[in-house]
GROMACS .gro file of C-alpha atoms in nm:
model
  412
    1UNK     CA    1   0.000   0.000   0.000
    2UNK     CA    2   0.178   0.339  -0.059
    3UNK     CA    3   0.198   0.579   0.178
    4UNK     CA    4  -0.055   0.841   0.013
    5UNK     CA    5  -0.322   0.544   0.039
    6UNK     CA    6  -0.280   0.506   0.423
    7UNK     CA    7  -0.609   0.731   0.600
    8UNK     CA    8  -0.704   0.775   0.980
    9UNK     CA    9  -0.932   0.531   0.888
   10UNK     CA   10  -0.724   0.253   0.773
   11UNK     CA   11  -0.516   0.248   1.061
   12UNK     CA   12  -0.522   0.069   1.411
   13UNK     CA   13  -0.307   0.087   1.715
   14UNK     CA   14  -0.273  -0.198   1.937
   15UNK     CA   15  -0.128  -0.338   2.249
   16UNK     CA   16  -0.068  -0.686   2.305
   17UNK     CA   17  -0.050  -0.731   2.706
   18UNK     CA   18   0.001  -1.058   2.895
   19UNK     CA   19   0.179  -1.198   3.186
   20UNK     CA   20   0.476  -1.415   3.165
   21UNK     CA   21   0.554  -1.671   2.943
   22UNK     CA   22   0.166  -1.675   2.802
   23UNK     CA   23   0.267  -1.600   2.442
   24UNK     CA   24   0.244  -1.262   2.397
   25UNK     CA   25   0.588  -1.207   2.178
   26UNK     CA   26   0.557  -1.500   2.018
   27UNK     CA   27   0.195  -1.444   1.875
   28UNK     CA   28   0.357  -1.141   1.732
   29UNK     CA   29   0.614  -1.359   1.559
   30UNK     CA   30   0.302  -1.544   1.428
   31UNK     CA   31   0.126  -1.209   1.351
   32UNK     CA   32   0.469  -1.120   1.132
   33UNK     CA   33   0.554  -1.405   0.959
   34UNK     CA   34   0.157  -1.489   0.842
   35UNK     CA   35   0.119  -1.146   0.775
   36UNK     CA   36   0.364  -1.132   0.464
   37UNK     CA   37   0.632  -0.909   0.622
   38UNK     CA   38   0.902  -1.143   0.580
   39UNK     CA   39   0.992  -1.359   0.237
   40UNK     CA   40   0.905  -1.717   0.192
   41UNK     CA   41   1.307  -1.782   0.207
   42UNK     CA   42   1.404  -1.527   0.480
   43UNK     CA   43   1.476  -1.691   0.812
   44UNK     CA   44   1.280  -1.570   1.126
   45UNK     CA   45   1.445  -1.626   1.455
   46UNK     CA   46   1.158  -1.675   1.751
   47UNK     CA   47   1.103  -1.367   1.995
   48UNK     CA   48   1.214  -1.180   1.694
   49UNK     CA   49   1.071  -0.835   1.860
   50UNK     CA   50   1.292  -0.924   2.183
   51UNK     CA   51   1.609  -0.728   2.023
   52UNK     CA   52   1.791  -0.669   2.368
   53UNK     CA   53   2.061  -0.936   2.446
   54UNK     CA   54   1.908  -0.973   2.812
   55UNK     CA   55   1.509  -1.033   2.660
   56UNK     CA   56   1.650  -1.363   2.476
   57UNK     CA   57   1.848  -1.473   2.741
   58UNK     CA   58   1.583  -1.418   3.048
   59UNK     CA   59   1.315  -1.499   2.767
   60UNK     CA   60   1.091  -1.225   2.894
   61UNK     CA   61   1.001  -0.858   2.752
   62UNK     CA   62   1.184  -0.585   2.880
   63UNK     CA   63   1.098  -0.297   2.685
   64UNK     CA   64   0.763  -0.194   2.506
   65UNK     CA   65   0.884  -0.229   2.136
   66UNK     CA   66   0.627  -0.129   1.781
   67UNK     CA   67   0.609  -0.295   1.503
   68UNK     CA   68   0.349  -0.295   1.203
   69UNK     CA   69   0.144  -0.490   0.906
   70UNK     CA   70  -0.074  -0.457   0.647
   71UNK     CA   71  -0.390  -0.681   0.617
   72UNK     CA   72  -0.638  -0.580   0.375
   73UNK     CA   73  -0.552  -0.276   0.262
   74UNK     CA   74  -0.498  -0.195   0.643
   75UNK     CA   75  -0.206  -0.023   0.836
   76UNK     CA   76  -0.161  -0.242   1.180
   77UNK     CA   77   0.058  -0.082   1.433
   78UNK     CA   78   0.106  -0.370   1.711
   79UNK     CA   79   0.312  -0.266   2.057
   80UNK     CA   80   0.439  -0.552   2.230
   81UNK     CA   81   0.497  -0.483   2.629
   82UNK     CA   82   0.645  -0.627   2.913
   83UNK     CA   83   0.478  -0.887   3.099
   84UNK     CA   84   0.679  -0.850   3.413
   85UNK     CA   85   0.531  -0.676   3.722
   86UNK     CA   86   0.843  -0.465   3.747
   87UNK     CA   87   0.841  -0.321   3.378
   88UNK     CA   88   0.485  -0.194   3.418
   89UNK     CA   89   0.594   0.171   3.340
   90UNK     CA   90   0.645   0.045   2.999
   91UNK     CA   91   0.289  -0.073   2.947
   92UNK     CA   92   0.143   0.249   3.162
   93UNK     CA   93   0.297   0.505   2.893
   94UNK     CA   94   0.238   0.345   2.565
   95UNK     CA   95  -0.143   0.278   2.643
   96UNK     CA   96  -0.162   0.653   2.508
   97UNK     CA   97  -0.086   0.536   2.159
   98UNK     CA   98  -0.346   0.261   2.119
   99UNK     CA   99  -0.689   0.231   2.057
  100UNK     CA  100  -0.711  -0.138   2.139
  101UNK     CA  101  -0.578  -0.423   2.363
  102UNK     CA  102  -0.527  -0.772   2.259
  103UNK     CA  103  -0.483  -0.962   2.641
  104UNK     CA  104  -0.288  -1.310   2.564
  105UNK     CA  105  -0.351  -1.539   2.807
  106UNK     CA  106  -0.258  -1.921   2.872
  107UNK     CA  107  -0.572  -2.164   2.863
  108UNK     CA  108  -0.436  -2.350   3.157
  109UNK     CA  109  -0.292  -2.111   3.413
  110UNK     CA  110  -0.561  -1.816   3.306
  111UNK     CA  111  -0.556  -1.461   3.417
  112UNK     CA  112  -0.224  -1.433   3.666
  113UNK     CA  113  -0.121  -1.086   3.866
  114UNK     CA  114   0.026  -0.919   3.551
  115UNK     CA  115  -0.279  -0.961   3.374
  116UNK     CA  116  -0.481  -0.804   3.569
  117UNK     CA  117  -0.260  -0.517   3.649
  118UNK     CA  118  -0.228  -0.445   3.287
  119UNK     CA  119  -0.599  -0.497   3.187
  120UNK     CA  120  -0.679  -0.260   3.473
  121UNK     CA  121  -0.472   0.025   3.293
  122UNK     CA  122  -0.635  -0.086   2.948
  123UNK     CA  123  -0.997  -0.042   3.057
  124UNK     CA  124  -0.986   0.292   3.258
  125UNK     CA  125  -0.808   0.450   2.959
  126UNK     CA  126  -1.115   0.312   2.745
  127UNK     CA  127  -0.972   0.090   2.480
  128UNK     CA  128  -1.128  -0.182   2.322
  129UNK     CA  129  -0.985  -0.525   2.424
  130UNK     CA  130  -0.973  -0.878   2.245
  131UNK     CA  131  -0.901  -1.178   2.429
  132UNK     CA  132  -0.679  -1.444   2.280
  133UNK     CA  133  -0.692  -1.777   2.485
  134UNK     CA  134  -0.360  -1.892   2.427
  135UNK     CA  135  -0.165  -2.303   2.432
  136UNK     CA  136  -0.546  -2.466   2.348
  137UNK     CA  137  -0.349  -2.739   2.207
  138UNK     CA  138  -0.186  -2.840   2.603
  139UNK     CA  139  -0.313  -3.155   2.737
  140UNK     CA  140  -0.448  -2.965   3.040
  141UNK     CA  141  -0.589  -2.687   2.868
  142UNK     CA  142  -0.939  -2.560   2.967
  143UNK     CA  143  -1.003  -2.310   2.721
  144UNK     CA  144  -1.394  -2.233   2.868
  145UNK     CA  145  -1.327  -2.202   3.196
  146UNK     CA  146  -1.041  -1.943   3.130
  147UNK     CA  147  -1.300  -1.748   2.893
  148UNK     CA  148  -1.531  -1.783   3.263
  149UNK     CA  149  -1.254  -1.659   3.486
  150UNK     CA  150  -1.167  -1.338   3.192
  151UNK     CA  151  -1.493  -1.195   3.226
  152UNK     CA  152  -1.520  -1.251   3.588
  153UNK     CA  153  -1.205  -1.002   3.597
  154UNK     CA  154  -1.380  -0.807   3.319
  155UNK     CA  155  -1.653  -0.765   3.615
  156UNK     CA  156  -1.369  -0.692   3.887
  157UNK     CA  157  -1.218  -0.454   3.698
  158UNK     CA  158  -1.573  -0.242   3.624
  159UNK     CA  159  -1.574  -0.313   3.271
  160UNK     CA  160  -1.820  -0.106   3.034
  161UNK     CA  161  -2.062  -0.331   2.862
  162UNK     CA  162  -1.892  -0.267   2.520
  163UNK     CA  163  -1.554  -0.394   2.681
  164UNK     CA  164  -1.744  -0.674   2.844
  165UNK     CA  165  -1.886  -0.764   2.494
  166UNK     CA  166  -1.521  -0.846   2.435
  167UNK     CA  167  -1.424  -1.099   2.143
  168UNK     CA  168  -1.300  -1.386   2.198
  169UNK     CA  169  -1.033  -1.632   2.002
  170UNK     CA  170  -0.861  -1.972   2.065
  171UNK     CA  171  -0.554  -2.098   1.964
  172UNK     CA  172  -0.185  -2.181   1.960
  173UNK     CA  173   0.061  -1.918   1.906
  174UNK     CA  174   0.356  -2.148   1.894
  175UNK     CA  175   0.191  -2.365   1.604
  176UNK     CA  176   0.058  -2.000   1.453
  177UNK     CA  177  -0.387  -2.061   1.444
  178UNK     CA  178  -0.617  -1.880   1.583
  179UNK     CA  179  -1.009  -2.001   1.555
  180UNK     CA  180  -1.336  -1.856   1.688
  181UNK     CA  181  -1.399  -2.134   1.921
  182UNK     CA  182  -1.230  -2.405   2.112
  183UNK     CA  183  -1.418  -2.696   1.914
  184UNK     CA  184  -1.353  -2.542   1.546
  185UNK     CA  185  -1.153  -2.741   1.308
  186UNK     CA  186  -0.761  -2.639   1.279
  187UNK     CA  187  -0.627  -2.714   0.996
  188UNK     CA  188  -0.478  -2.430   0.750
  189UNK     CA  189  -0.655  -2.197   0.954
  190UNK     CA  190  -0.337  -1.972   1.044
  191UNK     CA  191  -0.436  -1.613   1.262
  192UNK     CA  192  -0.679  -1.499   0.980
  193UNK     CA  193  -0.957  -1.472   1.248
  194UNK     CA  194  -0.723  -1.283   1.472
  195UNK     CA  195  -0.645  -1.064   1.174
  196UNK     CA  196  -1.016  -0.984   1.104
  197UNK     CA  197  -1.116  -0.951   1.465
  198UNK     CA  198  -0.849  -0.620   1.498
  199UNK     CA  199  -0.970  -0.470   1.209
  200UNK     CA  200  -1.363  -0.519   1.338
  201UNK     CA  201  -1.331  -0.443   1.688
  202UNK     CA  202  -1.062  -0.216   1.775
  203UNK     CA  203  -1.183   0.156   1.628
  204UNK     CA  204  -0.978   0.385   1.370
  205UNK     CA  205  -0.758   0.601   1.578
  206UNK     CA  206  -0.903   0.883   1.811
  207UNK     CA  207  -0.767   1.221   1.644
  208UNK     CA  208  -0.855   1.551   1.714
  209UNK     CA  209  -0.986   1.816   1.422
  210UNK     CA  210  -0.788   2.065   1.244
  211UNK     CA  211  -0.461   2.085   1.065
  212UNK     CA  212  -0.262   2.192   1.373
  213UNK     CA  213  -0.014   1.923   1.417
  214UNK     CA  214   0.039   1.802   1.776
  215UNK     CA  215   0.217   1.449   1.908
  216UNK     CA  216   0.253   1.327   2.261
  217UNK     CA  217   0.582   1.167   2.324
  218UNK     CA  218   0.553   0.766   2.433
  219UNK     CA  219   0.904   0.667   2.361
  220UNK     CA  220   1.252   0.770   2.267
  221UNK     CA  221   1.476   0.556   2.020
  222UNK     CA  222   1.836   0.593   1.915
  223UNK     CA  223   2.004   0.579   1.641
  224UNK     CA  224   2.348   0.670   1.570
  225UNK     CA  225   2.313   0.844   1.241
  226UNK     CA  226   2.024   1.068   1.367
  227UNK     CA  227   2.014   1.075   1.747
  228UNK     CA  228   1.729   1.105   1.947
  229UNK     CA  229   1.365   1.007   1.795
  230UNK     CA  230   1.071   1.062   1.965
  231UNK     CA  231   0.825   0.808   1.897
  232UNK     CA  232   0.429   0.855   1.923
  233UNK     CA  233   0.064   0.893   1.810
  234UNK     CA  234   0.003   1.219   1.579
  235UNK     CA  235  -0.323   1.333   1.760
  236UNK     CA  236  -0.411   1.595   1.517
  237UNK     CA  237  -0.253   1.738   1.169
  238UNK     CA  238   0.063   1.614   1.030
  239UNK     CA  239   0.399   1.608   1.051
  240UNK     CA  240   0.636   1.699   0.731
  241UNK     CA  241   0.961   1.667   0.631
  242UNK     CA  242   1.170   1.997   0.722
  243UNK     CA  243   0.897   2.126   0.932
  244UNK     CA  244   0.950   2.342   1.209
  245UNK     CA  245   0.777   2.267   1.549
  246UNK     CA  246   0.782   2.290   1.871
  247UNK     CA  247   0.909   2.078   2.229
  248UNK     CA  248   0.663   2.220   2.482
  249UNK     CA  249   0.712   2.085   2.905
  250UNK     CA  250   0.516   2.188   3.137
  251UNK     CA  251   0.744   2.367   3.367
  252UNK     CA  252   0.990   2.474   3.099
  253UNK     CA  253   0.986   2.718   2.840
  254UNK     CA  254   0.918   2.594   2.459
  255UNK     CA  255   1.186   2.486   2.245
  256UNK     CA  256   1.265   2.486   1.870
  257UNK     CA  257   1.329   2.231   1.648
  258UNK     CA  258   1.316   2.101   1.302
  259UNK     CA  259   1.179   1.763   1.155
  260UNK     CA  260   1.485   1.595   0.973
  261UNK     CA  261   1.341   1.229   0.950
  262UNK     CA  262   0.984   1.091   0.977
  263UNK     CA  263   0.990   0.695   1.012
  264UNK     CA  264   0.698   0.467   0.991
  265UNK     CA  265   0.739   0.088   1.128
  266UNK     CA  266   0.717  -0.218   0.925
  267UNK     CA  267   0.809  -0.618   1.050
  268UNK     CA  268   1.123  -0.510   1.221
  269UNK     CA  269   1.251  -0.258   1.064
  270UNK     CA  270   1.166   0.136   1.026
  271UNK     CA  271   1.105   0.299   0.659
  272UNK     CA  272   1.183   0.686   0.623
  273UNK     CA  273   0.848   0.891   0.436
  274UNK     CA  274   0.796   1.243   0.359
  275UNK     CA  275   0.466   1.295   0.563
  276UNK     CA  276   0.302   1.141   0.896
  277UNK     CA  277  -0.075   1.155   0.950
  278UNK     CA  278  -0.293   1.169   1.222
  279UNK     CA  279  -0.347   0.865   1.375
  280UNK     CA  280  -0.037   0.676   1.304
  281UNK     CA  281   0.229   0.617   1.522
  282UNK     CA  282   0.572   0.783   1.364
  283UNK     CA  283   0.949   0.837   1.481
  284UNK     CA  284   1.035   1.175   1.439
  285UNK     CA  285   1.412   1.268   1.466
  286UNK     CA  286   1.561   1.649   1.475
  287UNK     CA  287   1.569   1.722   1.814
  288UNK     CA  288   1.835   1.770   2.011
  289UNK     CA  289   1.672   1.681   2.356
  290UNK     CA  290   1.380   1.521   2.411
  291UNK     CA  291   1.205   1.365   2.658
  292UNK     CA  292   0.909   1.091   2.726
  293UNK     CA  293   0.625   1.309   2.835
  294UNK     CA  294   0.701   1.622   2.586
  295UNK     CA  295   0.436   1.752   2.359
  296UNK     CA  296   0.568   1.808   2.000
  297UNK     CA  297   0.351   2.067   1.795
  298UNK     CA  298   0.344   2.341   1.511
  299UNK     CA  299   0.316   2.611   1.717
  300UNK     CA  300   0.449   2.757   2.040
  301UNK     CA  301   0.139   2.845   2.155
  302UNK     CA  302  -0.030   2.490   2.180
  303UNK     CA  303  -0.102   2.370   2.524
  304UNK     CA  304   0.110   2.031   2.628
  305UNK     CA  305  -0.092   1.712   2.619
  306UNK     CA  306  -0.141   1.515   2.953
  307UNK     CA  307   0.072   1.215   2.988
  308UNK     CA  308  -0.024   0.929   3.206
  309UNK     CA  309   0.005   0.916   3.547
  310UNK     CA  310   0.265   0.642   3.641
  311UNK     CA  311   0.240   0.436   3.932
  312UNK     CA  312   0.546   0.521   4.168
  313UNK     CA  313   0.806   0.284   4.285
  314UNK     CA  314   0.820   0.107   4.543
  315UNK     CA  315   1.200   0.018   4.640
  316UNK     CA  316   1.546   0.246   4.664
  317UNK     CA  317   1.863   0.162   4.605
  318UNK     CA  318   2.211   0.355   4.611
  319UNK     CA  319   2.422   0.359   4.339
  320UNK     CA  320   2.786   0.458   4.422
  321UNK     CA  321   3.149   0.480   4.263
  322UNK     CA  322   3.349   0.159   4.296
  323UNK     CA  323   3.637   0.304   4.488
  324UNK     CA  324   3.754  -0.036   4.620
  325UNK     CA  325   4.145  -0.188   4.567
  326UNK     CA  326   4.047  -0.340   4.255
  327UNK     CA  327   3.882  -0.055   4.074
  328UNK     CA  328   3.920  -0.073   3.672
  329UNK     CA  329   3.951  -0.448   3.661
  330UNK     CA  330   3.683  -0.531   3.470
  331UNK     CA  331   3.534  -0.217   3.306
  332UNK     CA  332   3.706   0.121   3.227
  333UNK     CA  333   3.374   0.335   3.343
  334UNK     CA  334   3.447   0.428   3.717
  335UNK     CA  335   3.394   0.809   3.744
  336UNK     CA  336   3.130   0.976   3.917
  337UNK     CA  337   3.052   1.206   3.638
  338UNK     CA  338   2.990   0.884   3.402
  339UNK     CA  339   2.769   0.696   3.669
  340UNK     CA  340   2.616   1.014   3.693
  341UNK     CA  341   2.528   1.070   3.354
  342UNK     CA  342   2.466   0.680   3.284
  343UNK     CA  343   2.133   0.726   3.556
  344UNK     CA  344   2.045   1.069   3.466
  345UNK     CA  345   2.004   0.889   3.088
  346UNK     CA  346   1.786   0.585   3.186
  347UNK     CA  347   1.575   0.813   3.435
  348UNK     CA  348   1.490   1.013   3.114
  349UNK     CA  349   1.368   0.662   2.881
  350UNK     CA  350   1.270   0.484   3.149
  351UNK     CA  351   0.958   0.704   3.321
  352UNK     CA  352   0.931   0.427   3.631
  353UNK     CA  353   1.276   0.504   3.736
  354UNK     CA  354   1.337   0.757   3.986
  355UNK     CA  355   1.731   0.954   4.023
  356UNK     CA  356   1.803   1.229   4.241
  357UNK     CA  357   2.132   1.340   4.405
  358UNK     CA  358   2.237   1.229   4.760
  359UNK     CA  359   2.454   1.557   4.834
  360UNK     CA  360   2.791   1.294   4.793
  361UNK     CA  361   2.923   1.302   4.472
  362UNK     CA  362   3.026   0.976   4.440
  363UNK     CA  363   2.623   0.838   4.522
  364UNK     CA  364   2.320   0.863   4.412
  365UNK     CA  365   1.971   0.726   4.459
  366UNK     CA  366   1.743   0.523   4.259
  367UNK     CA  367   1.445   0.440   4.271
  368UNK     CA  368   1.237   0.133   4.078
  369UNK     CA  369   0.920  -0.109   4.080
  370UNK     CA  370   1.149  -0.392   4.195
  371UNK     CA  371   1.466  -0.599   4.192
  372UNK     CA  372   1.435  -0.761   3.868
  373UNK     CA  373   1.404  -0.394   3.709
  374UNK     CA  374   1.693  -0.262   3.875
  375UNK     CA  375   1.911  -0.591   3.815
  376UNK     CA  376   1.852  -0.549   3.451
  377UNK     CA  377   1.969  -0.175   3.456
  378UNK     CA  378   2.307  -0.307   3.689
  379UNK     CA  379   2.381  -0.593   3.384
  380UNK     CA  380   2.302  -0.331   3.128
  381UNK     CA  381   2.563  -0.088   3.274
  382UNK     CA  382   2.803  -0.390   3.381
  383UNK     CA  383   2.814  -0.469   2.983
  384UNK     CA  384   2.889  -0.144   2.912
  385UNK     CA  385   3.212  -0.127   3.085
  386UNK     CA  386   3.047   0.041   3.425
  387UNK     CA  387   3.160  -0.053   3.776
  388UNK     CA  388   2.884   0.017   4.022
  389UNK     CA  389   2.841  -0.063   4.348
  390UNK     CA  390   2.479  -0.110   4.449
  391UNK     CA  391   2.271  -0.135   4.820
  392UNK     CA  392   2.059  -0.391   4.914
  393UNK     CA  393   1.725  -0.276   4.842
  394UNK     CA  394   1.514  -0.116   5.118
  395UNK     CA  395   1.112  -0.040   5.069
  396UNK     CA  396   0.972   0.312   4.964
  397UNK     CA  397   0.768   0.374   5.260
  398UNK     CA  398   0.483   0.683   5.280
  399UNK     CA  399   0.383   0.930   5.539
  400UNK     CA  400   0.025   0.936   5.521
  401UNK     CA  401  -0.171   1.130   5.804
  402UNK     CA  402   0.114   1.116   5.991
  403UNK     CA  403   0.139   0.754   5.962
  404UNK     CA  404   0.406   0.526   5.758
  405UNK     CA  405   0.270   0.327   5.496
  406UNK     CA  406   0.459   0.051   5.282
  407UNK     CA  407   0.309  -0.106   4.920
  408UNK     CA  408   0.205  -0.465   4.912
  409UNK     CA  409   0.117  -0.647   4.591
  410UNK     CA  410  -0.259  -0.788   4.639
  411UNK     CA  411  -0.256  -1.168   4.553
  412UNK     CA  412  -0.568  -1.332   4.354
   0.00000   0.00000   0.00000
């Protein structure tokens, strides 16, 4: 389809959300190879949308990620995100984007904690969700009593009746069909159904009128030939080539800037165009600084778009200098000013992360939604070349009416 075909209309934005291991990222795989976005001879490696080195070795999401196919004459953008508790700021910010929720879950374990954090999200902000009962094909699988125990949560959660009229599909993502119910035949079926359900169910994307362009950013990329790019949903107008717009903050003053590159997302790669519409979700590079949160419009007078509130975190650590006998052994990053720099950078992509300064130099707090998050930050830095030293974590604990309060996870 070429890019002066694509309308508002023939585009959808969806999140696939799931907990752990219920075959979210690989019903993506599915959604990519059946899709056409590969050739019949290329070679598709599983988890191909888990591009970090850590994601394919702890086999679990990490980082929201976008991708998109066309299906009949239709532009699907598809965000895969974390299904980890502790990476739940990266399924909080991107549920901006979307218009639509596809919830993966395994037809023998059912709904788990994850699942019901991130379907909790998906419904107050409105969107549209389809249920995929995932691993029918397990000997132990119980495919109608997990569609039972979904809508029970759909009722826990206050579910409108629209998102309680919910669609449901069965299948296997590993062996790539998806059918309309648990009894239907399987053979050459493929995710056809799953296909047609997205384009039926989840709406065209929710613009605002008028030509003044205006884009919320959900995510920063980086790429060494153009720096920074913003990534998000154009809300209203559209974004050219060599434009000149606007980064507006809400307690700084605007900033000027000029659009060098526009990408769009196809399979697993990005393609450069001319124009972005409303609707779509687009990279936009140009800026010098930018940050997760920003508003990027045509004019300096526009008022910033609200971002999503973001749970908090819930444990500290301290991050200091290694200044023991054996400093520079095994990495050549020791100084303050680098560890310093290092946090100040993830704090900026990563909006569940909290930094601040501890008034020593060589130490510095941060904050997270738990271990696993911050031990994935630590190996990240460690295979930079960083030597850290790092606390034990304590619990973030609140003074409310005068009383201390800790968080505790609610088990169901």
């Amino acid at each position: 389809m070429s890019e002066d075909a694509i309308t508002s209309e023939r585009i959808r934005n969806v999140a696939i959300i799931a907990h752990v291991d219920h075959g979210k990222t690989t019903l993506v795989d599915q959604m990519l190879k059946q899709s056409g976005a590969f050739r019949d001879n290329q070679i598709l490696e599983d988890r191909a949308m888990d591009s970090m080195d850590q994601e394919r070795e702890r086999g679990i999401t990490i980082k929201a990620k976008n991708t998109s196919v066309r299906w009949n004459d239709h532009v699907i953008n598809i965000v895969d995100t974390p299904g980890h508790a502790d990476f739940g700021g990266e399924v909080e910010r991107v549920m901006n984007m979307v218009d639509g929720v596809l919830l993966v879950v395994d037809a023998y374990e059912g709904p788990q904690a994850q699942t019901r954090f991130v379907l909790k999200k998906a419904l107050a902000a409105g969107l549209s969700p389809i249920v995929f009962i995932n691993k029918i094909d397990r000997p132990n699988a119980r495919p109608n009593e997990m569609r039972d125990e979904v809508l029970e949560l759909f009722l826990d959660l206050e579910a409108n009746d629209d998102q309680f009229d919910a669609t449901f599909l069965y299948g296997s993502a590993k062996d790539g069909f998806a059918i309309n119910n648990p009894e239907d035949p399987i053979e050459n079926t493929g995710v056809t159904s799953l296909f047609d359900a997205i384009l039926t169910n989840v709406p065209p994307p929710r613009v605002e009128a008028g030509d003044e362009f205006r884009m919320l950013v959900s995510n920063i990329d980086w790429s060494d030939y153009v720096g920074r790019i913003a990534i998000g949903k154009i809300l209203s107008g559209r974004a050219n080539l060599g434009d000149a717009v606007w980064r507006l903050r809400k307690d700084a003053p605007p900033q000027r800037a000029k659009i060098t590159k526009i990408f769009e997302y196809a399979s697993l790669a990005t393609s450069e165009v001319r124009q972005g519409i409303a609707g779509n979700i687009v990279g936009l590079s140009g800026f010098e600084e930018v940050d997760i949160g920003e508003t990027i419009a045509a004019h300096e007078e526009s008022e910033p778009l609200p971002f999503a509130e973001i749970d908090p975190p819930t444990v500290m650590m301290t991050f200091s200098v290694n200044d023991g006998p054996y400093v520079g052994q095994d990495g050549d990053r020791v100084t303050s000013r680098e560890l310093h720099e290092r946090l100040l950078r993830e704090a900026r992509t990563n909006v569940s992360i909290k930094f601040e300064d501890t008034g020593n130099a060589t130490e510095f707090k941060v904050s997270a939604r738990g271990a696993m998050q911050v031990a994935v930050i630590v190996e990240e830095m460690r295979r930079e070349g960083f030597e850290v030293l790092v606390s034990r974590p304590t619990v973030i604990k609140k003074q409310i009416d005068g009383k201390s309060h800790e968080p505790f996870e609610t088990l169901y």
